[in-house]
Tab-separated table of C-alpha atoms in Angstrom:
chain	number	residue	atom	x	y	z
A	10	GLN	CA	1.787	58.590	-41.309
A	11	ARG	CA	3.826	58.960	-38.100
A	12	ASN	CA	0.932	60.868	-36.556
A	13	ALA	CA	-1.458	58.087	-37.528
A	14	ILE	CA	0.789	55.460	-35.955
A	15	PHE	CA	1.105	57.562	-32.811
A	16	CYS	CA	-2.656	58.055	-32.610
A	17	ASN	CA	-3.299	54.342	-33.052
A	18	SER	CA	-0.713	53.459	-30.389
A	19	SER	CA	-2.237	55.971	-27.991
A	20	TYR	CA	-5.697	54.531	-28.645
A	21	PHE	CA	-4.641	50.954	-27.845
A	22	PHE	CA	-2.673	52.090	-24.781
A	23	ALA	CA	-5.668	54.026	-23.448
A	24	ALA	CA	-7.979	51.073	-24.132
A	25	ALA	CA	-5.655	48.741	-22.238
A	26	ILE	CA	-5.561	51.109	-19.260
A	27	MET	CA	-9.317	51.476	-19.221
A	28	SER	CA	-9.987	47.728	-19.425
A	29	SER	CA	-7.328	46.511	-16.981
A	30	PRO	CA	-9.183	47.266	-13.679
A	31	GLN	CA	-12.163	45.213	-14.818
A	32	ASP	CA	-9.944	42.387	-16.032
A	33	GLU	CA	-8.031	42.387	-12.758
A	34	THR	CA	-11.292	42.301	-10.803
A	35	GLU	CA	-12.575	39.366	-12.867
A	36	ASN	CA	-9.276	37.480	-12.502
A	37	SER	CA	-9.239	38.133	-8.760
A	38	ALA	CA	-12.823	36.916	-8.405
A	39	SER	CA	-12.063	33.804	-10.447
A	40	SER	CA	-8.971	33.056	-8.365
A	41	HIS	CA	-10.946	33.610	-5.153
A	42	ASN	CA	-13.680	31.230	-6.332
A	43	GLU	CA	-11.101	28.567	-7.192
A	44	ARG	CA	-9.547	28.864	-3.725
A	45	ASP	CA	-12.972	28.590	-2.085
A	46	GLU	CA	-13.799	25.502	-4.146
A	47	GLY	CA	-10.444	23.970	-3.218
A	48	ARG	CA	-11.119	24.584	0.477
A	49	ARG	CA	-14.599	23.064	0.211
A	50	THR	CA	-13.213	19.980	-1.549
A	51	SER	CA	-10.507	19.623	1.101
A	52	ARG	CA	-13.071	19.923	3.900
A	53	ARG	CA	-15.311	17.317	2.268
A	54	GLY	CA	-12.326	14.945	2.008
A	55	SER	CA	-11.381	15.547	5.640
A	56	ASP	CA	-14.960	14.979	6.791
A	57	PHE	CA	-15.179	11.741	4.802
A	58	PHE	CA	-12.007	10.235	6.254
A	59	ARG	CA	-13.010	11.414	9.737
A	60	ARG	CA	-16.264	9.458	9.394
A	61	MET	CA	-14.427	6.408	8.077
A	62	ARG	CA	-11.894	6.581	10.922
A	63	ASN	CA	-14.713	6.749	13.480
A	64	SER	CA	-16.397	3.778	11.836
A	65	PHE	CA	-13.139	1.813	11.874
A	66	TYR	CA	-12.477	2.322	15.579
A	67	ARG	CA	-16.103	1.915	16.666
A	68	SER	CA	-16.213	-1.471	14.920
A	69	ASN	CA	-12.833	-2.561	16.349
A	70	GLY	CA	-11.278	-2.458	12.898
A	71	GLN	CA	-14.024	-4.389	11.117
A	72	SER	CA	-15.328	-1.589	8.861
A	73	GLY	CA	-14.422	1.783	7.407
A	74	ALA	CA	-11.395	0.602	5.407
A	75	THR	CA	-12.554	-1.012	2.174
A	76	PRO	CA	-10.138	-1.435	-0.767
A	77	GLN	CA	-11.922	1.454	-2.494
A	78	ILE	CA	-11.379	3.775	0.484
A	79	LEU	CA	-7.725	2.851	0.985
A	80	ARG	CA	-7.056	3.044	-2.753
A	81	GLY	CA	-8.032	6.706	-2.924
A	82	HIS	CA	-6.510	8.153	-6.088
A	83	GLY	CA	-4.442	5.023	-6.717
A	84	ALA	CA	-2.506	2.114	-5.231
A	85	ASP	CA	0.873	0.619	-6.123
A	86	PHE	CA	-0.641	-2.834	-6.551
A	87	GLU	CA	-4.068	-4.467	-6.519
A	88	GLY	CA	-4.900	-8.057	-7.338
A	89	GLN	CA	-5.721	-11.540	-6.144
A	90	ALA	CA	-3.311	-14.031	-4.602
A	91	LYS	CA	-3.207	-16.942	-2.205
A	92	VAL	CA	-1.331	-15.922	0.933
A	93	PHE	CA	0.632	-18.253	3.216
A	94	ARG	CA	2.385	-17.273	6.427
A	95	GLY	CA	6.069	-18.165	6.463
A	96	ASP	CA	7.683	-20.696	4.152
A	97	ASP	CA	4.780	-23.014	3.422
A	98	SER	CA	7.058	-25.724	2.041
A	99	GLY	CA	8.911	-25.659	5.371
A	100	ASP	CA	5.827	-25.777	7.573
A	101	LEU	CA	6.613	-28.613	9.990
A	102	TYR	CA	2.997	-29.679	10.452
A	103	ALA	CA	2.382	-29.714	6.696
A	104	ILE	CA	5.547	-31.726	6.075
A	105	ILE	CA	4.701	-34.328	8.747
A	106	CYS	CA	1.160	-34.717	7.441
A	107	CYS	CA	2.310	-34.617	3.798
A	108	CYS	CA	-0.375	-32.050	3.072
A	109	VAL	CA	1.462	-29.074	1.538
A	110	PRO	CA	-0.265	-29.562	-1.861
A	111	CYS	CA	-3.598	-30.169	-0.126
A	112	LYS	CA	-3.229	-27.007	1.943
A	113	ARG	CA	-2.404	-24.918	-1.128
A	114	SER	CA	-5.260	-26.279	-3.196
A	115	LYS	CA	-7.813	-25.520	-0.446
A	116	GLU	CA	-6.558	-22.007	0.252
A	117	GLU	CA	-8.831	-19.279	-1.143
A	118	TYR	CA	-7.572	-16.275	-3.042
A	119	LYS	CA	-7.310	-13.044	-1.071
A	120	TYR	CA	-7.449	-9.490	-2.370
A	121	ILE	CA	-4.089	-7.729	-2.060
A	122	LEU	CA	-3.555	-3.972	-2.056
A	123	ILE	CA	-0.270	-2.122	-1.583
A	124	LYS	CA	-0.661	1.495	-0.522
A	125	GLY	CA	2.168	3.464	1.010
A	126	THR	CA	4.660	1.261	2.806
A	127	SER	CA	2.198	-1.510	3.716
A	128	CYS	CA	0.573	-4.493	2.042
A	129	PHE	CA	-3.092	-4.972	2.969
A	130	VAL	CA	-4.680	-8.428	2.815
A	131	PHE	CA	-8.473	-8.535	2.372
A	132	SER	CA	-10.708	-11.595	2.324
A	133	ASN	CA	-12.121	-10.281	-0.979
A	134	GLU	CA	-12.498	-7.100	-3.017
A	135	ASN	CA	-15.773	-6.205	-1.278
A	136	ALA	CA	-14.473	-6.613	2.282
A	137	SER	CA	-15.261	-3.765	4.682
A	138	SER	CA	-11.767	-3.859	6.236
A	139	PRO	CA	-8.443	-5.696	5.722
A	140	LYS	CA	-7.746	-8.874	7.662
A	141	TYR	CA	-4.265	-7.556	8.429
A	142	ALA	CA	-1.487	-5.340	7.110
A	143	ILE	CA	2.155	-6.272	6.394
A	144	PRO	CA	4.804	-3.546	6.913
A	145	LEU	CA	7.186	-3.703	3.946
A	146	GLU	CA	10.213	-2.195	5.644
A	147	ARG	CA	13.328	-4.427	5.358
A	148	LEU	CA	11.520	-6.937	3.146
A	149	HIS	CA	12.337	-8.089	-0.378
A	150	THR	CA	10.884	-10.581	-2.828
A	151	GLU	CA	12.010	-13.782	-4.534
A	152	ARG	CA	10.041	-15.364	-7.350
A	153	ILE	CA	9.493	-19.077	-7.995
A	154	LYS	CA	7.971	-19.891	-11.378
A	155	GLY	CA	5.215	-22.525	-11.516
A	156	SER	CA	6.511	-25.836	-12.847
A	157	CYS	CA	3.619	-28.288	-13.140
A	158	ASP	CA	-0.150	-28.592	-13.054
A	159	ASP	CA	-0.572	-31.976	-11.404
A	160	GLY	CA	-1.466	-30.549	-7.983
A	161	LYS	CA	1.935	-31.184	-6.429
A	162	ARG	CA	2.572	-27.546	-5.607
A	163	GLN	CA	1.221	-25.001	-8.077
A	164	THR	CA	-0.116	-24.700	-11.599
A	165	SER	CA	2.121	-24.021	-14.580
A	166	SER	CA	0.640	-20.544	-15.032
A	167	SER	CA	1.001	-19.495	-11.392
A	168	THR	CA	3.951	-17.768	-9.798
A	169	ILE	CA	4.924	-17.900	-6.139
A	170	VAL	CA	6.564	-14.843	-4.610
A	171	LYS	CA	8.373	-15.134	-1.299
A	172	LEU	CA	8.354	-12.058	0.908
A	173	MET	CA	11.606	-12.307	2.830
A	174	LYS	CA	13.743	-10.527	5.403
A	175	SER	CA	17.311	-9.534	4.606
A	176	LEU	CA	18.737	-12.701	6.207
A	177	GLY	CA	16.502	-14.956	4.137
A	178	ASP	CA	13.695	-15.675	6.612
A	179	VAL	CA	10.452	-16.111	4.678
A	180	GLU	CA	7.668	-14.012	6.176
A	181	TYR	CA	4.966	-14.746	3.607
A	182	GLU	CA	4.373	-16.556	0.331
A	183	PHE	CA	2.015	-15.164	-2.319
A	184	GLU	CA	0.750	-17.351	-5.144
A	185	PHE	CA	-0.393	-15.331	-8.171
A	186	LYS	CA	-2.377	-16.573	-11.127
A	187	THR	CA	-0.086	-14.902	-13.666
A	188	SER	CA	3.552	-13.928	-13.947
A	189	ASP	CA	2.584	-10.346	-14.867
A	190	ALA	CA	0.709	-9.863	-11.598
A	191	ALA	CA	3.693	-11.251	-9.679
A	192	SER	CA	6.053	-8.847	-11.487
A	193	ILE	CA	3.933	-5.795	-10.625
A	194	PHE	CA	3.724	-6.959	-7.014
A	195	CYS	CA	7.513	-7.387	-6.783
A	196	ARG	CA	8.155	-3.919	-8.208
A	197	ALA	CA	5.681	-2.367	-5.778
A	198	VAL	CA	7.285	-4.117	-2.791
A	199	SER	CA	10.774	-3.070	-3.893
A	200	LYS	CA	9.696	0.558	-4.317
A	201	GLU	CA	7.825	0.875	-1.028
A	202	ALA	CA	10.390	-1.091	0.999
A	203	LYS	CA	12.994	1.451	-0.096
A	204	VAL	CA	10.682	4.338	0.848
A	205	ALA	CA	10.107	2.745	4.262
A	206	ALA	CA	13.853	2.304	4.809
A	207	ASP	CA	14.515	5.940	3.872
A	208	GLU	CA	11.795	7.180	6.224
A	209	SER	CA	13.115	5.010	9.057
A	210	ALA	CA	16.633	6.358	8.543
A	211	LYS	CA	15.382	9.953	8.612
A	212	LYS	CA	13.414	9.332	11.804
A	213	SER	CA	16.456	7.797	13.512
A	214	LEU	CA	18.435	10.932	12.641
A	215	GLY	CA	15.728	13.147	14.103
A	216	HIS	CA	14.579	14.590	10.782
A	217	VAL	CA	11.058	15.985	10.507
A	218	MET	CA	9.079	13.928	7.990
A	219	ASP	CA	8.020	15.854	4.892
A	220	LYS	CA	4.257	15.362	4.517
A	221	ALA	CA	3.902	17.649	1.510
A	222	GLY	CA	2.196	15.995	-1.428
A	223	ARG	CA	0.730	13.141	0.623
A	224	THR	CA	-2.935	12.608	-0.105
A	225	LYS	CA	-5.564	12.135	2.584
A	226	SER	CA	-6.055	8.545	1.445
A	227	PHE	CA	-2.319	7.921	1.879
A	228	VAL	CA	-2.363	9.305	5.425
A	229	TYR	CA	-5.521	7.341	6.263
A	230	ALA	CA	-4.073	4.104	4.832
A	231	SER	CA	-0.949	4.586	6.957
A	232	LYS	CA	-3.077	4.855	10.107
A	233	ILE	CA	-5.076	1.743	9.194
A	234	ALA	CA	-1.831	-0.152	8.525
A	235	GLU	CA	-0.495	0.798	11.949
A	236	ALA	CA	-3.654	-0.564	13.577
A	237	LYS	CA	-3.854	-3.718	11.452
A	238	LYS	CA	-0.252	-4.904	11.497
A	239	LYS	CA	-0.846	-6.496	14.919
A	240	ASP	CA	-3.494	-8.763	13.353
A	241	GLN	CA	-0.959	-10.651	11.249
A	242	PRO	CA	-1.168	-14.451	11.704
A	243	ASP	CA	1.562	-16.139	13.708
A	244	ARG	CA	4.433	-17.562	11.735
A	245	PRO	CA	4.229	-21.403	11.773
A	246	ILE	CA	7.036	-23.509	13.230
A	247	SER	CA	9.248	-24.776	10.421
A	248	GLY	CA	11.659	-27.657	10.176
A	249	THR	CA	14.501	-25.130	10.228
A	250	ASP	CA	13.246	-23.736	13.542
A	251	VAL	CA	13.251	-27.227	15.063
A	252	CYS	CA	16.785	-27.932	13.799
A	253	ASP	CA	18.040	-24.608	15.149
A	254	ALA	CA	16.487	-25.330	18.537
A	255	TYR	CA	18.047	-28.815	18.592
A	256	VAL	CA	21.487	-27.413	17.748
A	257	THR	CA	21.122	-24.852	20.539
A	258	MET	CA	20.180	-27.480	23.092
A	259	ALA	CA	22.963	-29.856	21.998
A	260	ALA	CA	25.656	-27.159	22.053
A	261	PRO	CA	28.082	-27.002	24.999
A	262	GLY	CA	26.329	-25.263	27.853
A	263	GLY	CA	22.933	-25.833	26.231
A	264	ILE	CA	19.943	-27.536	27.794
A	265	GLY	CA	21.062	-30.899	26.402
A	266	ALA	CA	24.388	-30.606	28.228
A	267	LEU	CA	22.772	-30.322	31.668
Protein backbone atom coordinates (compact mmCIF):
# COMPACT_ATOMS: atom_id res chain seq x y z
CA GLN A 1 0.00 0.00 0.00
CA ARG A 2 2.89 2.36 0.83
CA ASN A 3 4.41 1.59 -2.56
CA ALA A 4 1.11 2.40 -4.25
CA ILE A 5 0.87 5.73 -2.43
CA PHE A 6 4.47 6.53 -3.34
CA CYS A 7 3.87 5.65 -6.99
CA ASN A 8 0.74 7.79 -7.13
CA SER A 9 2.54 10.73 -5.49
CA SER A 10 5.43 10.40 -7.93
CA TYR A 11 2.99 10.31 -10.85
CA PHE A 12 1.24 13.53 -9.81
CA PHE A 13 4.56 15.25 -9.06
CA ALA A 14 5.94 14.30 -12.48
CA ALA A 15 2.72 15.44 -14.18
CA ALA A 16 2.92 18.80 -12.41
CA ILE A 17 6.54 19.26 -13.50
CA MET A 18 5.75 18.36 -17.08
CA SER A 19 2.74 20.68 -17.33
CA SER A 20 4.18 23.72 -15.52
CA PRO A 21 6.29 25.17 -18.41
CA GLN A 22 3.24 25.25 -20.67
CA ASP A 23 1.08 26.76 -17.94
CA GLU A 24 3.70 29.39 -17.22
CA THR A 25 3.95 30.23 -20.92
CA GLU A 26 0.17 30.58 -21.20
CA ASN A 27 -0.01 32.74 -18.05
CA SER A 28 2.85 34.91 -19.30
CA ALA A 29 1.17 35.35 -22.69
CA SER A 30 -2.14 36.22 -21.04
CA SER A 31 -0.47 38.75 -18.75
CA HIS A 32 1.40 40.25 -21.70
CA ASN A 33 -1.83 40.58 -23.69
CA GLU A 34 -3.55 42.29 -20.75
CA ARG A 35 -0.69 44.79 -20.45
CA ASP A 36 -0.83 45.50 -24.19
CA GLU A 37 -4.59 46.05 -24.03
CA GLY A 38 -4.14 48.36 -21.04
CA ARG A 39 -1.54 50.40 -22.94
CA ARG A 40 -3.80 50.64 -26.00
CA THR A 41 -6.73 51.79 -23.86
CA SER A 42 -4.53 54.38 -22.15
CA ARG A 43 -3.27 55.66 -25.50
CA ARG A 44 -6.82 55.92 -26.85
CA GLY A 45 -7.83 57.92 -23.76
CA SER A 46 -4.82 60.21 -24.11
CA ASP A 47 -5.52 60.76 -27.81
CA PHE A 48 -9.17 61.57 -27.09
CA PHE A 49 -8.42 64.20 -24.45
CA ARG A 50 -5.65 65.64 -26.64
CA ARG A 51 -8.20 66.17 -29.42
CA MET A 52 -10.70 67.69 -27.00
CA ARG A 53 -8.04 70.01 -25.56
CA ASN A 54 -7.10 71.18 -29.07
CA SER A 55 -10.76 71.78 -29.86
CA PHE A 56 -11.21 73.75 -26.64
CA TYR A 57 -8.30 76.11 -27.27
CA ARG A 58 -8.94 76.50 -31.01
CA SER A 59 -12.51 77.60 -30.25
CA ASN A 60 -11.42 79.96 -27.45
CA GLY A 61 -13.09 77.76 -24.86
CA GLN A 62 -16.40 77.35 -26.69
CA SER A 63 -16.19 73.60 -27.42
CA GLY A 64 -14.44 70.42 -26.38
CA ALA A 65 -15.69 70.38 -22.77
CA THR A 66 -19.23 69.03 -22.67
CA PRO A 67 -20.71 67.70 -19.39
CA GLN A 68 -20.25 64.18 -20.75
CA ILE A 69 -16.54 64.75 -21.42
CA LEU A 70 -15.84 66.40 -18.06
CA ARG A 71 -17.88 63.77 -16.22
CA GLY A 72 -15.64 60.95 -17.40
CA HIS A 73 -16.18 58.01 -15.05
CA GLY A 74 -18.23 60.11 -12.63
CA ALA A 75 -18.82 63.51 -11.05
CA ASP A 76 -19.49 64.53 -7.45
CA PHE A 77 -22.67 66.35 -8.44
CA GLU A 78 -24.80 66.88 -11.54
CA GLY A 79 -28.14 68.64 -11.75
CA GLN A 80 -30.11 71.73 -12.61
CA ALA A 81 -30.23 74.97 -10.64
CA LYS A 82 -30.76 78.68 -11.08
CA VAL A 83 -27.50 80.51 -10.43
CA PHE A 84 -27.16 84.07 -9.13
CA ARG A 85 -23.92 85.95 -8.62
CA GLY A 86 -23.48 87.26 -5.09
CA ASP A 87 -26.30 87.69 -2.60
CA ASP A 88 -29.26 88.26 -4.89
CA SER A 89 -31.43 89.58 -2.06
CA GLY A 90 -28.73 92.20 -1.42
CA ASP A 91 -28.30 93.26 -5.03
CA LEU A 92 -28.58 97.05 -4.84
CA TYR A 93 -30.08 97.46 -8.31
CA ALA A 94 -32.67 94.74 -7.65
CA ILE A 95 -33.60 96.28 -4.30
CA ILE A 96 -34.01 99.79 -5.75
CA CYS A 97 -36.13 98.50 -8.62
CA CYS A 98 -38.05 96.10 -6.35
CA CYS A 99 -37.44 93.33 -8.86
CA VAL A 100 -35.75 90.53 -6.88
CA PRO A 101 -38.75 88.18 -7.35
CA CYS A 102 -39.04 89.21 -11.00
CA LYS A 103 -35.35 88.53 -11.60
CA ARG A 104 -35.57 85.09 -10.00
CA SER A 105 -38.68 84.07 -11.89
CA LYS A 106 -37.12 85.01 -15.26
CA GLU A 107 -33.80 83.29 -14.61
CA GLU A 108 -33.38 80.02 -16.52
CA TYR A 109 -32.07 76.84 -14.97
CA LYS A 110 -28.42 76.03 -15.64
CA TYR A 111 -26.74 72.64 -15.65
CA ILE A 112 -24.32 72.25 -12.74
CA LEU A 113 -21.47 69.75 -12.56
CA ILE A 114 -18.90 69.39 -9.78
CA LYS A 115 -15.74 67.56 -10.81
CA GLY A 116 -12.55 67.79 -8.82
CA THR A 117 -12.27 71.02 -6.87
CA SER A 118 -14.39 73.12 -9.25
CA CYS A 119 -18.06 73.72 -9.98
CA PHE A 120 -18.86 74.04 -13.69
CA VAL A 121 -21.89 76.03 -14.84
CA PHE A 122 -23.33 75.11 -18.25
CA SER A 123 -26.20 76.79 -20.08
CA ASN A 124 -27.76 73.31 -20.44
CA GLU A 125 -26.88 69.62 -20.39
CA ASN A 126 -26.07 69.63 -24.12
CA ALA A 127 -23.73 72.63 -24.03
CA SER A 128 -20.39 72.20 -25.80
CA SER A 129 -18.47 73.98 -23.02
CA PRO A 130 -19.16 75.49 -19.56
CA LYS A 131 -20.01 79.17 -19.27
CA TYR A 132 -17.58 79.43 -16.36
CA ALA A 133 -16.03 77.48 -13.50
CA ILE A 134 -16.11 78.28 -9.76
CA PRO A 135 -13.07 77.24 -7.67
CA LEU A 136 -14.39 75.70 -4.45
CA GLU A 137 -11.36 76.40 -2.28
CA ARG A 138 -12.25 78.30 0.93
CA LEU A 139 -15.97 78.16 0.17
CA HIS A 140 -18.80 76.64 2.19
CA THR A 141 -22.56 76.39 1.84
CA GLU A 142 -25.62 77.62 3.73
CA ARG A 143 -29.11 76.38 2.94
CA ILE A 144 -32.34 78.40 2.95
CA LYS A 145 -35.51 76.32 2.70
CA GLY A 146 -38.27 77.55 0.37
CA SER A 147 -41.12 79.14 2.31
CA CYS A 148 -43.89 80.11 -0.10
CA ASP A 149 -45.14 79.70 -3.65
CA ASP A 150 -46.64 83.12 -4.30
CA GLY A 151 -43.70 84.36 -6.39
CA LYS A 152 -42.19 86.50 -3.64
CA ARG A 153 -38.88 84.68 -3.62
CA GLN A 154 -39.01 80.94 -4.30
CA THR A 155 -41.41 78.03 -4.43
CA SER A 156 -42.18 75.88 -1.41
CA SER A 157 -40.39 72.89 -2.95
CA SER A 158 -37.23 74.78 -3.89
CA THR A 159 -34.13 75.23 -1.78
CA ILE A 160 -31.62 78.06 -2.06
CA VAL A 161 -27.99 77.31 -1.28
CA LYS A 162 -25.57 80.16 -0.63
CA LEU A 163 -21.97 79.57 -1.64
CA MET A 164 -20.00 81.67 0.81
CA LYS A 165 -16.48 82.63 1.83
CA SER A 166 -15.25 82.03 5.36
CA LEU A 167 -16.09 85.60 6.45
CA GLY A 168 -19.67 85.30 5.22
CA ASP A 169 -19.41 87.02 1.83
CA VAL A 170 -21.88 85.39 -0.56
CA GLU A 171 -20.22 84.48 -3.84
CA TYR A 172 -23.16 82.70 -5.48
CA GLU A 173 -26.71 81.55 -4.81
CA PHE A 174 -28.07 78.31 -6.28
CA GLU A 175 -31.79 77.62 -6.36
CA PHE A 176 -32.59 73.90 -6.61
CA LYS A 177 -35.93 72.33 -7.40
CA THR A 178 -35.69 69.82 -4.56
CA SER A 179 -34.13 69.60 -1.13
CA ASP A 180 -32.42 66.31 -2.04
CA ALA A 181 -30.53 67.92 -4.92
CA ALA A 182 -29.45 70.76 -2.62
CA SER A 183 -28.20 68.26 -0.01
CA ILE A 184 -26.07 66.37 -2.55
CA PHE A 185 -24.67 69.66 -3.83
CA CYS A 186 -23.75 70.81 -0.31
CA ARG A 187 -21.98 67.53 0.47
CA ALA A 188 -20.03 67.71 -2.79
CA VAL A 189 -18.93 71.30 -2.11
CA SER A 190 -17.88 70.43 1.45
CA LYS A 191 -15.86 67.43 0.26
CA GLU A 192 -14.08 69.17 -2.60
CA ALA A 193 -13.47 72.42 -0.69
CA LYS A 194 -11.59 70.36 1.90
CA VAL A 195 -9.58 68.61 -0.83
CA ALA A 196 -8.72 71.99 -2.35
CA ALA A 197 -7.62 73.36 1.03
CA ASP A 198 -5.42 70.31 1.65
CA GLU A 199 -3.81 70.60 -1.78
CA SER A 200 -3.19 74.32 -1.29
CA ALA A 201 -1.54 73.67 2.08
CA LYS A 202 0.72 71.00 0.57
CA LYS A 203 1.74 73.31 -2.27
CA SER A 204 2.60 76.12 0.16
CA LEU A 205 4.86 73.70 2.04
CA GLY A 206 6.60 72.70 -1.18
CA HIS A 207 5.20 69.17 -1.29
CA VAL A 208 5.01 67.38 -4.63
CA MET A 209 1.37 66.68 -5.49
CA ASP A 210 0.48 62.99 -5.64
CA LYS A 211 -1.19 62.39 -9.01
CA ALA A 212 -1.56 58.64 -8.56
CA GLY A 213 -5.10 57.42 -9.06
CA ARG A 214 -6.26 60.56 -10.87
CA THR A 215 -8.16 59.76 -14.03
CA LYS A 216 -7.54 61.49 -17.35
CA SER A 217 -10.98 63.09 -17.13
CA PHE A 218 -10.08 64.50 -13.70
CA VAL A 219 -6.85 66.01 -15.02
CA TYR A 220 -8.63 67.38 -18.10
CA ALA A 221 -11.45 68.89 -16.00
CA SER A 222 -8.86 70.60 -13.79
CA LYS A 223 -7.27 72.23 -16.85
CA ILE A 224 -10.66 73.39 -18.17
CA ALA A 225 -11.51 74.82 -14.73
CA GLU A 226 -8.27 76.80 -14.68
CA ALA A 227 -9.12 78.30 -18.07
CA LYS A 228 -12.79 78.96 -17.29
CA LYS A 229 -12.58 80.47 -13.82
CA LYS A 230 -11.72 83.85 -15.36
CA ASP A 231 -15.10 83.85 -17.15
CA GLN A 232 -17.06 84.14 -13.91
CA PRO A 233 -19.56 87.05 -13.93
CA ASP A 234 -18.71 90.11 -11.88
CA ARG A 235 -20.17 90.24 -8.41
CA PRO A 236 -22.95 92.88 -8.28
CA ILE A 237 -22.74 95.86 -5.94
CA SER A 238 -24.79 95.18 -2.83
CA GLY A 239 -26.33 97.43 -0.24
CA THR A 240 -23.67 96.24 2.20
CA ASP A 241 -20.92 97.36 -0.18
CA VAL A 242 -22.46 100.84 -0.38
CA CYS A 243 -22.76 101.09 3.42
CA ASP A 244 -19.15 99.96 3.88
CA ALA A 245 -17.96 102.55 1.37
CA TYR A 246 -19.98 105.28 3.11
CA VAL A 247 -18.53 104.34 6.51
CA THR A 248 -15.02 104.45 5.03
CA MET A 249 -15.55 107.89 3.53
CA ALA A 250 -17.16 109.27 6.71
CA ALA A 251 -14.42 107.93 9.00
CA PRO A 252 -11.74 110.32 10.30
CA GLY A 253 -9.18 110.79 7.57
CA GLY A 254 -11.59 109.44 4.95
CA ILE A 255 -12.68 111.17 1.77
CA GLY A 256 -15.65 112.73 3.57
CA ALA A 257 -13.33 114.40 6.07
CA LEU A 258 -11.40 116.32 3.40
